[in-house]
PDB file of C-alpha atoms in Angstrom:
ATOM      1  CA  UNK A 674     -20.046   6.086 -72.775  1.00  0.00           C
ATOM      2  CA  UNK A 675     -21.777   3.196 -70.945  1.00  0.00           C
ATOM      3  CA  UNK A 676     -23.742   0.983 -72.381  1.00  0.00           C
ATOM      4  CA  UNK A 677     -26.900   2.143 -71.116  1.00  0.00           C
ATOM      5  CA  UNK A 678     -25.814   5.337 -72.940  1.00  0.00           C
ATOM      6  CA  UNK A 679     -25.128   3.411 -76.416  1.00  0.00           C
ATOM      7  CA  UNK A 680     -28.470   2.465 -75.813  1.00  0.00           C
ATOM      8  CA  UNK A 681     -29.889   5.592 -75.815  1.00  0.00           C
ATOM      9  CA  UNK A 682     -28.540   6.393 -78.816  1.00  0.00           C
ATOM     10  CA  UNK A 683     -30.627   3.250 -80.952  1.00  0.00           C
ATOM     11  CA  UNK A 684     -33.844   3.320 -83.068  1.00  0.00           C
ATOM     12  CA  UNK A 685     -36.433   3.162 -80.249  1.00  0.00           C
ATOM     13  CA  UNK A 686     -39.453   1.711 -82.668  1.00  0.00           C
ATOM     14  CA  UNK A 687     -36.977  -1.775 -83.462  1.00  0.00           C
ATOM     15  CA  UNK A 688     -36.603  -4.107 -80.765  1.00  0.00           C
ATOM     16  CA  UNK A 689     -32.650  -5.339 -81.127  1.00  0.00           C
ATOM     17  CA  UNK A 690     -30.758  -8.276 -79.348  1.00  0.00           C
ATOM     18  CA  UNK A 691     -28.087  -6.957 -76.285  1.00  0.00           C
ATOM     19  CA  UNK A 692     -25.802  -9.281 -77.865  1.00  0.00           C
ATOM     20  CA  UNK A 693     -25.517  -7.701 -81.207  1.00  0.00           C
ATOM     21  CA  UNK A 694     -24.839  -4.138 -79.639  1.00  0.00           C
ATOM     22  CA  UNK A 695     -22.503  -5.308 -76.717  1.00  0.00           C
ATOM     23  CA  UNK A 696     -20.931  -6.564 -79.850  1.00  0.00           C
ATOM     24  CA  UNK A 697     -20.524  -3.399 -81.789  1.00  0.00           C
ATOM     25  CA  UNK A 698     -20.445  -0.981 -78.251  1.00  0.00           C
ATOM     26  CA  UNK A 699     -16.715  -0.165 -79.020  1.00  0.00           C
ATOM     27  CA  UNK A 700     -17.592   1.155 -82.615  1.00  0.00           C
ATOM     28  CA  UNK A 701     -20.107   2.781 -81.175  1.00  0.00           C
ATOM     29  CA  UNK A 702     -18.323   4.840 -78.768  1.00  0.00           C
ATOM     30  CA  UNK A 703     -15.817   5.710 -81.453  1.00  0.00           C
ATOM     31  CA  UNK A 704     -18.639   7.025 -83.556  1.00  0.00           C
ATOM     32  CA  UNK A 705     -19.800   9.360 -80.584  1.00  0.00           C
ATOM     33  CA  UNK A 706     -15.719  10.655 -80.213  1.00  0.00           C
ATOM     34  CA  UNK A 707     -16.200  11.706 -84.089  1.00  0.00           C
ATOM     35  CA  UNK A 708     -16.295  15.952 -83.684  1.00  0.00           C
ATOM     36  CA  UNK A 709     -16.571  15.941 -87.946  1.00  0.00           C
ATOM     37  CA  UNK A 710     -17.943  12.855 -89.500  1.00  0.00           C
ATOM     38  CA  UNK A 711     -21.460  11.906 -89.683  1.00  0.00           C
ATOM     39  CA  UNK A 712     -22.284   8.476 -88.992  1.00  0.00           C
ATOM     40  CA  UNK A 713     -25.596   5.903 -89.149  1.00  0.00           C
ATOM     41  CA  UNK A 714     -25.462   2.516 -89.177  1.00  0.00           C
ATOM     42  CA  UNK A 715     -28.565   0.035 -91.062  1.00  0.00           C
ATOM     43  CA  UNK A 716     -29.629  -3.446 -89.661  1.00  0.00           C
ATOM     44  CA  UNK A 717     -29.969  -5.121 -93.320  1.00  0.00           C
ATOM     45  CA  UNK A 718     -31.821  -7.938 -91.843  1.00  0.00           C
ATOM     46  CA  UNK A 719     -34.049  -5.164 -90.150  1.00  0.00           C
ATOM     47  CA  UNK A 720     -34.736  -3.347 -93.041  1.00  0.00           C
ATOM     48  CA  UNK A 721     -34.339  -0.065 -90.277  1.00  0.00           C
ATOM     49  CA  UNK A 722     -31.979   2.220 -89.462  1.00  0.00           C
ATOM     50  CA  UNK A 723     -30.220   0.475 -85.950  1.00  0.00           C
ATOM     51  CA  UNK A 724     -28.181   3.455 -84.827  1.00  0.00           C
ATOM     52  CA  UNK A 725     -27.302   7.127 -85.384  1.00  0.00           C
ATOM     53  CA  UNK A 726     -24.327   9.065 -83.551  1.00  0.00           C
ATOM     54  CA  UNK A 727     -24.423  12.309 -82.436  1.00  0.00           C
ATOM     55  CA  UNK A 728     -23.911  14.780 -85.305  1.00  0.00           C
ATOM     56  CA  UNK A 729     -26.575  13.361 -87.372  1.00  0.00           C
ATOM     57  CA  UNK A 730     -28.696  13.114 -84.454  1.00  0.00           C
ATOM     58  CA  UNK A 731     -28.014  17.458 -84.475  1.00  0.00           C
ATOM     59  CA  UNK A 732     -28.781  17.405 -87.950  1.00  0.00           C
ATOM     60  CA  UNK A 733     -32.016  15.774 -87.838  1.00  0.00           C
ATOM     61  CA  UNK A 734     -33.088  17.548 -84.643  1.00  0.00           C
ATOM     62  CA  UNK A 735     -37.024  16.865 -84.155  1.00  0.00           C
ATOM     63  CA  UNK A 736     -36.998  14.885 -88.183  1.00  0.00           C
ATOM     64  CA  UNK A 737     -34.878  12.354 -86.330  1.00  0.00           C
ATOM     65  CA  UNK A 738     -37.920   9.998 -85.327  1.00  0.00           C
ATOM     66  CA  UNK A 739     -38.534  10.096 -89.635  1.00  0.00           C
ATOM     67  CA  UNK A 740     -35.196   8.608 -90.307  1.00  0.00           C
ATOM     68  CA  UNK A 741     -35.970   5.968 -87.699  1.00  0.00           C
ATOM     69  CA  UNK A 742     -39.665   5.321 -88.889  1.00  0.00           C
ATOM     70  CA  UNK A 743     -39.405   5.661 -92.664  1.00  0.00           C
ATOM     71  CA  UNK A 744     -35.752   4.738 -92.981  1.00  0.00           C
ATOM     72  CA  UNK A 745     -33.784   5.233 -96.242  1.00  0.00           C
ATOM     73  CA  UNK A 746     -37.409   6.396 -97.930  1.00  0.00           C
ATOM     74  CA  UNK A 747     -36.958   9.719 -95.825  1.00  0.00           C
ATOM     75  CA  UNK A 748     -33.339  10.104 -96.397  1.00  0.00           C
ATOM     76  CA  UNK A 749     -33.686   9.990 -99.791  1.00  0.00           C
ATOM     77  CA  UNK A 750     -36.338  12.184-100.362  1.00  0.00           C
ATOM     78  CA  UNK A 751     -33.977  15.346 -98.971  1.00  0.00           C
ATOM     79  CA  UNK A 752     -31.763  14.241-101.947  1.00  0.00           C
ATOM     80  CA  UNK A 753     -32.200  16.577-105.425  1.00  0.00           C
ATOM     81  CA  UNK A 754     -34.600  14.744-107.476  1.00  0.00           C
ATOM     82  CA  UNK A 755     -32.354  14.760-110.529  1.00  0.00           C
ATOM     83  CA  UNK A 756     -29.886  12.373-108.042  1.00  0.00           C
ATOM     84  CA  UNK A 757     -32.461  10.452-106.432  1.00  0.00           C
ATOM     85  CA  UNK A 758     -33.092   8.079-109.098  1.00  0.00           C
ATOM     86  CA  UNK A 759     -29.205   6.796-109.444  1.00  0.00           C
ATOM     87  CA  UNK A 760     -28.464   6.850-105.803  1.00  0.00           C
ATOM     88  CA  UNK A 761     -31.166   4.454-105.082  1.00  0.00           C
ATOM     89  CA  UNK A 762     -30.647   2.336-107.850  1.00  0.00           C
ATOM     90  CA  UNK A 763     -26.772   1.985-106.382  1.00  0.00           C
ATOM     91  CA  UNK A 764     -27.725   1.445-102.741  1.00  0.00           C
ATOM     92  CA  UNK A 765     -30.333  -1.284-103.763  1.00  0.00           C
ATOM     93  CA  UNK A 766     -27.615  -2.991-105.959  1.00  0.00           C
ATOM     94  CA  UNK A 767     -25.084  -3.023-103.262  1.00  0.00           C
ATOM     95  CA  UNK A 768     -27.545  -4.709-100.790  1.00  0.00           C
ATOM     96  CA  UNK A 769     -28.703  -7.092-103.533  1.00  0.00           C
ATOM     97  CA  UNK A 770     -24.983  -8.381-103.435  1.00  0.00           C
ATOM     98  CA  UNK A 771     -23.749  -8.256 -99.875  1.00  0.00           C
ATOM     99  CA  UNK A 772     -20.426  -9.813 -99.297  1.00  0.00           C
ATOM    100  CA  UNK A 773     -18.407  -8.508 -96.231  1.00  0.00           C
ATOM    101  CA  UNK A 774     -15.796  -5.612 -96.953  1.00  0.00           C
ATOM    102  CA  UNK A 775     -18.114  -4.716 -99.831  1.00  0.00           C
ATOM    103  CA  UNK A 776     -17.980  -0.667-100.054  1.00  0.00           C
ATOM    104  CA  UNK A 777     -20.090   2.088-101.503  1.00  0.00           C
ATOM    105  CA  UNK A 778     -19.022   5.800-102.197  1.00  0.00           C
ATOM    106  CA  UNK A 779     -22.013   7.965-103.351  1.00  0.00           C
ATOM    107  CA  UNK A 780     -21.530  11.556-103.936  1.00  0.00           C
ATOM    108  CA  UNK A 781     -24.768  13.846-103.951  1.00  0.00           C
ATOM    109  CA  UNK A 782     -26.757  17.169-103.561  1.00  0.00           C
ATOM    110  CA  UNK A 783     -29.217  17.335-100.576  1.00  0.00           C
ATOM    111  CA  UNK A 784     -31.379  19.810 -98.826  1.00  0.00           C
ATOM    112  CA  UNK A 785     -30.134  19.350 -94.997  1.00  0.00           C
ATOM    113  CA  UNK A 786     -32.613  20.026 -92.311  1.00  0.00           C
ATOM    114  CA  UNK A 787     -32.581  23.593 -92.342  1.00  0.00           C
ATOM    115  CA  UNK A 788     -33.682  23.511 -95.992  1.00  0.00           C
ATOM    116  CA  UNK A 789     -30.074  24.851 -96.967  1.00  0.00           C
ATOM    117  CA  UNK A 790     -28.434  22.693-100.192  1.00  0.00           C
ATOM    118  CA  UNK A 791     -25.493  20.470 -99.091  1.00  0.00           C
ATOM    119  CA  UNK A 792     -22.806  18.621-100.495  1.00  0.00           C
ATOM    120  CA  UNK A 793     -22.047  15.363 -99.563  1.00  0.00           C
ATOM    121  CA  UNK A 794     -19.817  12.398 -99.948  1.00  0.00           C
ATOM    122  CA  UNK A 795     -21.430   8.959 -98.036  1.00  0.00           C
ATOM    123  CA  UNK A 796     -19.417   5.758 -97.709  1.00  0.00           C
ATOM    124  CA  UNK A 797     -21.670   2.141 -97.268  1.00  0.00           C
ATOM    125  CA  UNK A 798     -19.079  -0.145 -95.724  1.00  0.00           C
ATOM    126  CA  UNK A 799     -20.852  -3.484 -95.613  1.00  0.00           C
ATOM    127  CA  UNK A 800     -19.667  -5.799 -92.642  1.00  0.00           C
ATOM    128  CA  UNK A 801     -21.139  -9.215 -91.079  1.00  0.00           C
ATOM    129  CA  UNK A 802     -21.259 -10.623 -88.063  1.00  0.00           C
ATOM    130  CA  UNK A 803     -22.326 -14.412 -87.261  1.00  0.00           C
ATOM    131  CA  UNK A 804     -25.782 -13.853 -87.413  1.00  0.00           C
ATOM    132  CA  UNK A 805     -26.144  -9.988 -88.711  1.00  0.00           C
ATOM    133  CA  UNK A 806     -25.296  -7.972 -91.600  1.00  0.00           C
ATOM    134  CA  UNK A 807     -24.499  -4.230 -90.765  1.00  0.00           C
ATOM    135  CA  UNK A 808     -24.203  -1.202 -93.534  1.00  0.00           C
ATOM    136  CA  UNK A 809     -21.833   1.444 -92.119  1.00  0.00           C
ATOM    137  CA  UNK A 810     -23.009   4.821 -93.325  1.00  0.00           C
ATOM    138  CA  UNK A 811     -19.811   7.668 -92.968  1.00  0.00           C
ATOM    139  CA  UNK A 812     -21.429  10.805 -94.254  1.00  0.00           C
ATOM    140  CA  UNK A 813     -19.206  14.088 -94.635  1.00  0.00           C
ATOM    141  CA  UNK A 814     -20.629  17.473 -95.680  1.00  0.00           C
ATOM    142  CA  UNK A 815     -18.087  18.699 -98.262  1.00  0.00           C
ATOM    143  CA  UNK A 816     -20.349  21.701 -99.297  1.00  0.00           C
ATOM    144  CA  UNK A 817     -16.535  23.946 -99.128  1.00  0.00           C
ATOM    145  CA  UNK A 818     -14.629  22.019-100.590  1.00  0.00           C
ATOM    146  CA  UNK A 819     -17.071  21.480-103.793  1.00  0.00           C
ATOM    147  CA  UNK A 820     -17.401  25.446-103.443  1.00  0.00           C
ATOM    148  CA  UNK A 821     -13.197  25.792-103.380  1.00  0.00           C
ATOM    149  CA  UNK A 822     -12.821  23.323-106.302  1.00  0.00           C
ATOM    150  CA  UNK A 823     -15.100  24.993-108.714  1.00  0.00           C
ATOM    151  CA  UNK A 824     -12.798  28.265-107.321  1.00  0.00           C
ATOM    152  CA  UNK A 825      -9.638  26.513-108.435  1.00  0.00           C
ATOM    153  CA  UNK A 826     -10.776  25.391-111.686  1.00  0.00           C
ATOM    154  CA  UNK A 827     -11.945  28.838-112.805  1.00  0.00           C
ATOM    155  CA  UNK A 828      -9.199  29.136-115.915  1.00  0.00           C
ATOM    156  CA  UNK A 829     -10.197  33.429-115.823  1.00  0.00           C
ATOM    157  CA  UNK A 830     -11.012  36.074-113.357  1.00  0.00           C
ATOM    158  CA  UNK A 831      -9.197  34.116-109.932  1.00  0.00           C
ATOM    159  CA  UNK A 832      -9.037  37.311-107.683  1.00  0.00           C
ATOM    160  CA  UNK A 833      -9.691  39.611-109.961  1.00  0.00           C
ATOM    161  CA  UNK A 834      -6.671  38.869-112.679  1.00  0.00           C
ATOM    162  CA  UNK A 835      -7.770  37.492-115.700  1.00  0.00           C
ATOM    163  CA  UNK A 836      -5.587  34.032-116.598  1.00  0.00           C
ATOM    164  CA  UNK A 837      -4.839  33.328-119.945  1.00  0.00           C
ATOM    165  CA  UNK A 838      -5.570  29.308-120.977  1.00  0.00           C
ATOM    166  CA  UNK A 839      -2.152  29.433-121.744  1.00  0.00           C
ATOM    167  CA  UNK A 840      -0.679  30.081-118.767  1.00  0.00           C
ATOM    168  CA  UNK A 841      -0.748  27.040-115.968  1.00  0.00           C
ATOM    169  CA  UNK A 842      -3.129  27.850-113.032  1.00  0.00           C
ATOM    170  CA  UNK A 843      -1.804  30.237-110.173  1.00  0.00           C
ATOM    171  CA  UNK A 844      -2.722  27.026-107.984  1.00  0.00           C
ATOM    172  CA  UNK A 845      -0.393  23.691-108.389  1.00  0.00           C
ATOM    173  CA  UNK A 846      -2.302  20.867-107.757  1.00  0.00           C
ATOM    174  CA  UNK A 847      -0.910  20.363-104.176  1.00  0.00           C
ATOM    175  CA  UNK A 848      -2.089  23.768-102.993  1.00  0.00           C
ATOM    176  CA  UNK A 849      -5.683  22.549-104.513  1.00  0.00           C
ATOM    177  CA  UNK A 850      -4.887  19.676-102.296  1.00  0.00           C
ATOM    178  CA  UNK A 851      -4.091  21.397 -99.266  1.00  0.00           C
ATOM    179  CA  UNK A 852      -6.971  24.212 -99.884  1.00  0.00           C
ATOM    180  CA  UNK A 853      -9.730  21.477 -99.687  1.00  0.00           C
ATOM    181  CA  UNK A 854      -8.879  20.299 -96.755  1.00  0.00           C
ATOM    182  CA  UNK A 855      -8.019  23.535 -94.850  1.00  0.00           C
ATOM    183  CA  UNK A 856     -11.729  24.262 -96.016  1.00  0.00           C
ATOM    184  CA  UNK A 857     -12.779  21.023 -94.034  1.00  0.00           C
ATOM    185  CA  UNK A 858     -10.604  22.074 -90.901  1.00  0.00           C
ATOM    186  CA  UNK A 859      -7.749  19.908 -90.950  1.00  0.00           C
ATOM    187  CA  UNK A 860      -5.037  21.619 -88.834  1.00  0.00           C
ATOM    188  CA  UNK A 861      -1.683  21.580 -90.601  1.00  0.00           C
ATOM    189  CA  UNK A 862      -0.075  18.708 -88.993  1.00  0.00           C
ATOM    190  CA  UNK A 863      -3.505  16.566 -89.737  1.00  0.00           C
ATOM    191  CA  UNK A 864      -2.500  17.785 -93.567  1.00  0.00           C
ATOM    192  CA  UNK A 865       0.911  16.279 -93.555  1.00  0.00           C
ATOM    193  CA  UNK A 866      -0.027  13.228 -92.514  1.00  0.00           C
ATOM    194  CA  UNK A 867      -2.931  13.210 -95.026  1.00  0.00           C
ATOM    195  CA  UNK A 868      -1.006  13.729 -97.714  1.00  0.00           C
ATOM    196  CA  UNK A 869       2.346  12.153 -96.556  1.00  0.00           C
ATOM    197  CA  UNK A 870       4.576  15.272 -96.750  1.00  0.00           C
ATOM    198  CA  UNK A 871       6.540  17.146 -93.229  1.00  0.00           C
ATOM    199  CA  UNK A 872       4.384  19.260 -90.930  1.00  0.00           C
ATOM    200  CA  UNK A 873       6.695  22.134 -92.314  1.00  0.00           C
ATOM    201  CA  UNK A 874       6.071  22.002 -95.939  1.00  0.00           C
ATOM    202  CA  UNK A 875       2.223  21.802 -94.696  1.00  0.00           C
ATOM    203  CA  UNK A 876       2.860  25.259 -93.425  1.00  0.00           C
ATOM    204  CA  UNK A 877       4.878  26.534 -96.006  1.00  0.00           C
ATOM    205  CA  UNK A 878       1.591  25.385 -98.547  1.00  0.00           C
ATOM    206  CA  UNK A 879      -0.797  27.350 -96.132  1.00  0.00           C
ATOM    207  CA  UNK A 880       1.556  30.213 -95.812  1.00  0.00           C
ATOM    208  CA  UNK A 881       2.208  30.055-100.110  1.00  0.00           C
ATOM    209  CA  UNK A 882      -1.665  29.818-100.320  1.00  0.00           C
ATOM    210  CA  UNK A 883      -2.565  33.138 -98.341  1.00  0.00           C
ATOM    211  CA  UNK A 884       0.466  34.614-100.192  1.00  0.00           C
ATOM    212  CA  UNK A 885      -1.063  34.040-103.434  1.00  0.00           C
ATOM    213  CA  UNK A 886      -4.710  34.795-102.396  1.00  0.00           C
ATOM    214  CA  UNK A 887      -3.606  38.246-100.761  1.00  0.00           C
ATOM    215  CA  UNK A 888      -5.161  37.705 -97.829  1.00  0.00           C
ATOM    216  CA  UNK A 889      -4.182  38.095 -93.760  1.00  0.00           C
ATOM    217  CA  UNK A 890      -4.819  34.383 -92.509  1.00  0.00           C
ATOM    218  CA  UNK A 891      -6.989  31.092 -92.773  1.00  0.00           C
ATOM    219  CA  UNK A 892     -10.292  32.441 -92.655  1.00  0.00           C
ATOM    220  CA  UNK A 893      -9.497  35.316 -95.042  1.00  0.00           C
ATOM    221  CA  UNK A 894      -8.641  32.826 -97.090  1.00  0.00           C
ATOM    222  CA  UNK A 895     -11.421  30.433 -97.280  1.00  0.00           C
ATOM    223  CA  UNK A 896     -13.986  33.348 -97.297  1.00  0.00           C
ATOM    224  CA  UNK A 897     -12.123  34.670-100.600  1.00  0.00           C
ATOM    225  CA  UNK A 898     -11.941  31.701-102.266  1.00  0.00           C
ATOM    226  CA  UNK A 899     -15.597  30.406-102.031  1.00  0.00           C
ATOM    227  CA  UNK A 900     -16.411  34.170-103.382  1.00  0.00           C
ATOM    228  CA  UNK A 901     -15.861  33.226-107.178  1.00  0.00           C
ATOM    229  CA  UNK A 902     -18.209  30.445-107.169  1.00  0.00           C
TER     230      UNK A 902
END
């Protein structure tokens, strides 16, 4: 990705110095490698949106001049009213107290922009430069793994067999673990890193997992778990 390209990729209604994005080009370009993570970044001093990478950019299809026009007004009005409120309030305190390193974790509902309800978890990472102040926005959709959790936490009628309170849940908590982020498409090595354990008990979890759920492989299992929501 040249930097003509990175160009491409900026808020076309802001005029923005070559220096500042020469500056950040190499974050840039690992934003575009990201296959999974959604990813804006906001010129504070701006008050606009200075660059989105390319899975947002698929989200947002022909809304994507909004984003860049209205800014965090039309990104928050896709989030559910009863959330708006409090995720506002949190965003405007962070940026009323910038401080480099300063981070933000929101979790919230939202309609994406196919009108279909979303999970999502959204990191502000605030870093400065000399002259600019830069808000990091890492957005994942975790819309399974919110769907698999409620699954797990069901204390009756998991697959069909009705669990007595008594009795400790069919899952442990490192198959929970492991089952949220096979929902988000971590391959089993990815896991063990993750969660600091071998690549072979990763496997063995995965393998325990569609022992337990009765089912033939990974997407079998998935499917039937996100059924009992």
């Amino acid at each position: 990705m040249n930097f003509t390209e990175i160009k491409g990729s900026l808020n076309p209604f802001v005029k923005f110095e070559d220096a500042l994005v020469f500056k950040i080009s190499k974050i840039l370009k690992a934003c575009e490698r990201s296959e999974n993570l959604i990813v804006c970044i906001y010129l504070i001093e701006k008050d606009s949106f200075l660059y989105c990478n390319h899975n947002l950019k698929n989200i947002l299809s022909e809304d994507l001049d909004k984003l860049w026009e209205k800014g965090w007004d039309f990104w928050l009005s896709r989030i559910e009213a009863k959330e708006v409120l409090i995720t506002r309030e949190r965003i405007r305190n962070l940026f009323k107290n910038i401080h480099d390193g300063r981070s933000l974790t929101l979790r919230y509902q939202m309609e994406n922009f196919a009108y279909r309800k979303m999970h999502i978890e959204h990191e502000i990472f605030i870093h400065r430069t000399n002259k600019h102040t830069l808000a990091f926005n890492y957005l994942l959709d975790v819309s399974d793994k919110e769907r698999i959790k409620k699954c797990c936490e069901l204390s009756e009628n998991l697959l069909g067999c009705r669990v007595s309170k008594k009795q400790p849940n069919r899952i442990s908590i490192r198959e929970q673990e492991v089952l949220r982020l096979i929902a988000n498409g971590f391959s089993s090595k990815e896991i063990a890193n993750m969660l600091f354990i071998s690549n072979h008990t990763a496997i063995s979890h995965r393998k325990n997992l569609i022992e337990k759920f009765q089912v033939r492989n990974t997407a079998h299992l998935i499917k039937n778990a996100a059924a009992f929501i």
